[in-house]
PDB file of C-alpha atoms in Angstrom:
ATOM      1  CA  MET A   1     218.589 256.914 -23.975  1.00 78.00           C
ATOM      2  CA  SER A   2     219.265 253.175 -23.906  1.00 85.00           C
ATOM      3  CA  ASN A   3     220.762 253.521 -20.412  1.00 90.00           C
ATOM      4  CA  LEU A   4     217.484 254.937 -19.176  1.00 92.00           C
ATOM      5  CA  LEU A   5     215.529 252.064 -20.718  1.00 92.00           C
ATOM      6  CA  ILE A   6     217.830 249.513 -19.088  1.00 94.00           C
ATOM      7  CA  LEU A   7     217.454 251.264 -15.737  1.00 94.00           C
ATOM      8  CA  ILE A   8     213.650 251.290 -15.984  1.00 94.00           C
ATOM      9  CA  VAL A   9     213.572 247.579 -16.874  1.00 94.00           C
ATOM     10  CA  ALA A  10     215.908 246.794 -13.951  1.00 94.00           C
ATOM     11  CA  VAL A  11     213.705 248.698 -11.502  1.00 94.00           C
ATOM     12  CA  ALA A  12     210.598 246.941 -12.836  1.00 93.00           C
ATOM     13  CA  CYS A  13     212.269 243.547 -12.356  1.00 91.00           C
ATOM     14  CA  MET A  14     213.254 244.448  -8.793  1.00 90.00           C
ATOM     15  CA  LEU A  15     209.684 245.476  -7.998  1.00 89.00           C
ATOM     16  CA  LEU A  16     208.386 242.181  -9.377  1.00 88.00           C
ATOM     17  CA  LEU A  17     210.869 240.289  -7.215  1.00 85.00           C
ATOM     18  CA  PHE A  18     209.647 242.136  -4.121  1.00 83.00           C
ATOM     19  CA  LYS A  19     206.064 241.128  -4.899  1.00 81.00           C
ATOM     20  CA  VAL A  20     206.903 237.492  -5.640  1.00 80.00           C
ATOM     21  CA  THR A  21     209.196 236.776  -2.696  1.00 77.00           C
ATOM     22  CA  PRO A  22     207.468 236.202   0.668  1.00 74.00           C
ATOM     23  CA  ALA A  23     208.209 238.437   3.595  1.00 71.00           C
ATOM     24  CA  HIS A  24     210.644 236.946   6.106  1.00 73.00           C
ATOM     25  CA  TYR A  25     209.306 238.919   9.046  1.00 68.00           C
ATOM     26  CA  LYS A  26     207.475 236.933  11.709  1.00 69.00           C
ATOM     27  CA  PRO A  27     206.485 238.586  14.980  1.00 61.00           C
ATOM     28  CA  PRO A  28     207.990 237.036  18.103  1.00 63.00           C
ATOM     29  CA  LYS A  29     205.669 234.839  20.158  1.00 65.00           C
ATOM     30  CA  GLY A  30     206.477 236.572  23.452  1.00 58.00           C
ATOM     31  CA  SER A  31     205.061 239.918  22.323  1.00 55.00           C
ATOM     32  CA  ASN A  32     201.485 238.618  22.558  1.00 55.00           C
ATOM     33  CA  ALA A  33     201.245 239.287  26.309  1.00 52.00           C
ATOM     34  CA  GLU A  34     202.585 242.788  25.832  1.00 57.00           C
ATOM     35  CA  SER A  35     200.048 243.533  23.133  1.00 57.00           C
ATOM     36  CA  LYS A  36     197.192 242.469  25.438  1.00 58.00           C
ATOM     37  CA  THR A  37     198.270 244.924  28.121  1.00 61.00           C
ATOM     38  CA  VAL A  38     198.630 247.660  25.538  1.00 60.00           C
ATOM     39  CA  LYS A  39     195.123 246.926  24.248  1.00 64.00           C
ATOM     40  CA  LYS A  40     193.720 247.144  27.786  1.00 63.00           C
ATOM     41  CA  GLU A  41     195.433 250.488  28.330  1.00 65.00           C
ATOM     42  CA  LYS A  42     194.088 251.794  25.020  1.00 65.00           C
ATOM     43  CA  LYS A  43     190.557 250.705  25.960  1.00 64.00           C
ATOM     44  CA  GLN A  44     190.835 252.560  29.262  1.00 63.00           C
ATOM     45  CA  GLU A  45     192.105 255.659  27.475  1.00 65.00           C
ATOM     46  CA  THR A  46     189.233 255.575  24.991  1.00 66.00           C
ATOM     47  CA  LEU A  47     186.707 255.229  27.810  1.00 59.00           C
ATOM     48  CA  VAL A  48     188.169 258.292  29.519  1.00 59.00           C
ATOM     49  CA  GLU A  49     188.104 260.214  26.227  1.00 63.00           C
ATOM     50  CA  LYS A  50     184.450 259.265  25.645  1.00 62.00           C
ATOM     51  CA  GLU A  51     183.523 260.477  29.127  1.00 60.00           C
ATOM     52  CA  LYS A  52     185.285 263.781  28.470  1.00 61.00           C
ATOM     53  CA  LYS A  53     183.506 264.129  25.126  1.00 62.00           C
ATOM     54  CA  ASP A  54     180.146 263.498  26.804  1.00 62.00           C
ATOM     55  CA  GLU A  55     180.879 266.208  29.364  1.00 64.00           C
ATOM     56  CA  ASP A  56     181.943 268.590  26.626  1.00 68.00           C
ATOM     57  CA  GLY A  57     178.812 267.720  24.667  1.00 74.00           C
ATOM     58  CA  GLU A  58     176.560 268.584  27.601  1.00 80.00           C
ATOM     59  CA  GLU A  59     178.301 271.915  28.053  1.00 82.00           C
ATOM     60  CA  LEU A  60     178.037 272.579  24.333  1.00 82.00           C
ATOM     61  CA  VAL A  61     174.300 271.867  24.356  1.00 84.00           C
ATOM     62  CA  ALA A  62     173.851 274.226  27.298  1.00 86.00           C
ATOM     63  CA  VAL A  63     175.779 277.012  25.577  1.00 88.00           C
ATOM     64  CA  ILE A  64     173.922 276.593  22.283  1.00 87.00           C
ATOM     65  CA  THR A  65     170.582 276.512  24.080  1.00 88.00           C
ATOM     66  CA  ALA A  66     171.432 279.722  25.917  1.00 90.00           C
ATOM     67  CA  ALA A  67     172.576 281.411  22.700  1.00 90.00           C
ATOM     68  CA  VAL A  68     169.410 280.442  20.833  1.00 89.00           C
ATOM     69  CA  ALA A  69     167.251 281.571  23.751  1.00 90.00           C
ATOM     70  CA  ALA A  70     169.043 284.919  23.844  1.00 92.00           C
ATOM     71  CA  ALA A  71     168.672 285.384  20.090  1.00 91.00           C
ATOM     72  CA  LEU A  72     164.964 284.525  20.155  1.00 90.00           C
ATOM     73  CA  GLU A  73     164.401 286.433  23.398  1.00 90.00           C
ATOM     74  CA  THR A  74     162.692 283.458  25.070  1.00 88.00           C
ATOM     75  CA  SER A  75     163.447 281.240  28.037  1.00 87.00           C
ATOM     76  CA  THR A  76     165.526 278.093  27.729  1.00 84.00           C
ATOM     77  CA  SER A  77     162.611 275.947  28.909  1.00 85.00           C
ATOM     78  CA  ARG A  78     160.894 276.450  25.539  1.00 81.00           C
ATOM     79  CA  ILE A  79     163.896 275.319  23.488  1.00 83.00           C
ATOM     80  CA  TYR A  80     164.725 271.661  22.897  1.00 83.00           C
ATOM     81  CA  ILE A  81     167.872 270.770  20.949  1.00 82.00           C
ATOM     82  CA  LYS A  82     167.706 267.280  19.432  1.00 80.00           C
ATOM     83  CA  THR A  83     171.085 266.922  17.752  1.00 79.00           C
ATOM     84  CA  ILE A  84     174.232 268.891  17.166  1.00 79.00           C
ATOM     85  CA  LYS A  85     176.286 268.164  14.071  1.00 79.00           C
ATOM     86  CA  ARG A  86     179.626 269.752  13.406  1.00 75.00           C
ATOM     87  CA  VAL A  87     179.970 271.054   9.884  1.00 77.00           C
ATOM     88  CA  GLY A  88     183.356 271.500   8.295  1.00 76.00           C
ATOM     89  CA  THR A  89     184.292 274.714   6.584  1.00 75.00           C
ATOM     90  CA  ALA A  90     183.405 274.990   2.925  1.00 80.00           C
ATOM     91  CA  ALA A  91     186.721 276.644   2.120  1.00 83.00           C
ATOM     92  CA  SER A  92     190.104 274.981   2.346  1.00 87.00           C
ATOM     93  CA  PRO A  93     192.602 276.175   4.957  1.00 87.00           C
ATOM     94  CA  TRP A  94     194.698 277.716   2.195  1.00 90.00           C
ATOM     95  CA  THR A  95     191.743 279.789   1.037  1.00 90.00           C
ATOM     96  CA  THR A  96     191.036 280.947   4.570  1.00 89.00           C
ATOM     97  CA  ALA A  97     194.679 281.902   5.121  1.00 91.00           C
ATOM     98  CA  GLY A  98     194.730 283.823   1.836  1.00 92.00           C
ATOM     99  CA  ARG A  99     191.634 285.770   2.808  1.00 90.00           C
ATOM    100  CA  GLN A 100     193.124 286.647   6.173  1.00 91.00           C
ATOM    101  CA  GLU A 101     196.299 287.901   4.503  1.00 92.00           C
ATOM    102  CA  GLN A 102     194.251 290.038   2.123  1.00 91.00           C
ATOM    103  CA  MET A 103     192.289 291.542   5.016  1.00 91.00           C
ATOM    104  CA  LYS A 104     195.496 292.339   6.907  1.00 90.00           C
ATOM    105  CA  ALA A 105     196.846 294.149   3.846  1.00 81.00           C
ATOM    106  CA  ILE A 106     193.858 296.501   3.796  1.00 75.00           C
TER     107      ILE A 106
END
């Protein structure tokens, strides 16, 4: 029992030393140019992703408009969709998987 207490105190002291001592890591000065090029590449990638999302959004609006028009038996010119918000599932993935397993068993 006393060995455990000594071990806990030793670990606590080590953790305090890690907090008190400053970190010796300093990034090299030459990596600054590399980070700028990486940032530019990331910006270009995000712009491409945003364009793809916009295209997907337009297609999604068209599909939803067509589905609503078909359900209401009207033309698409009468339907105006303002916003589309994705809603997460109310159930956790584990719950969904459990339900699917139960349905397979039947």
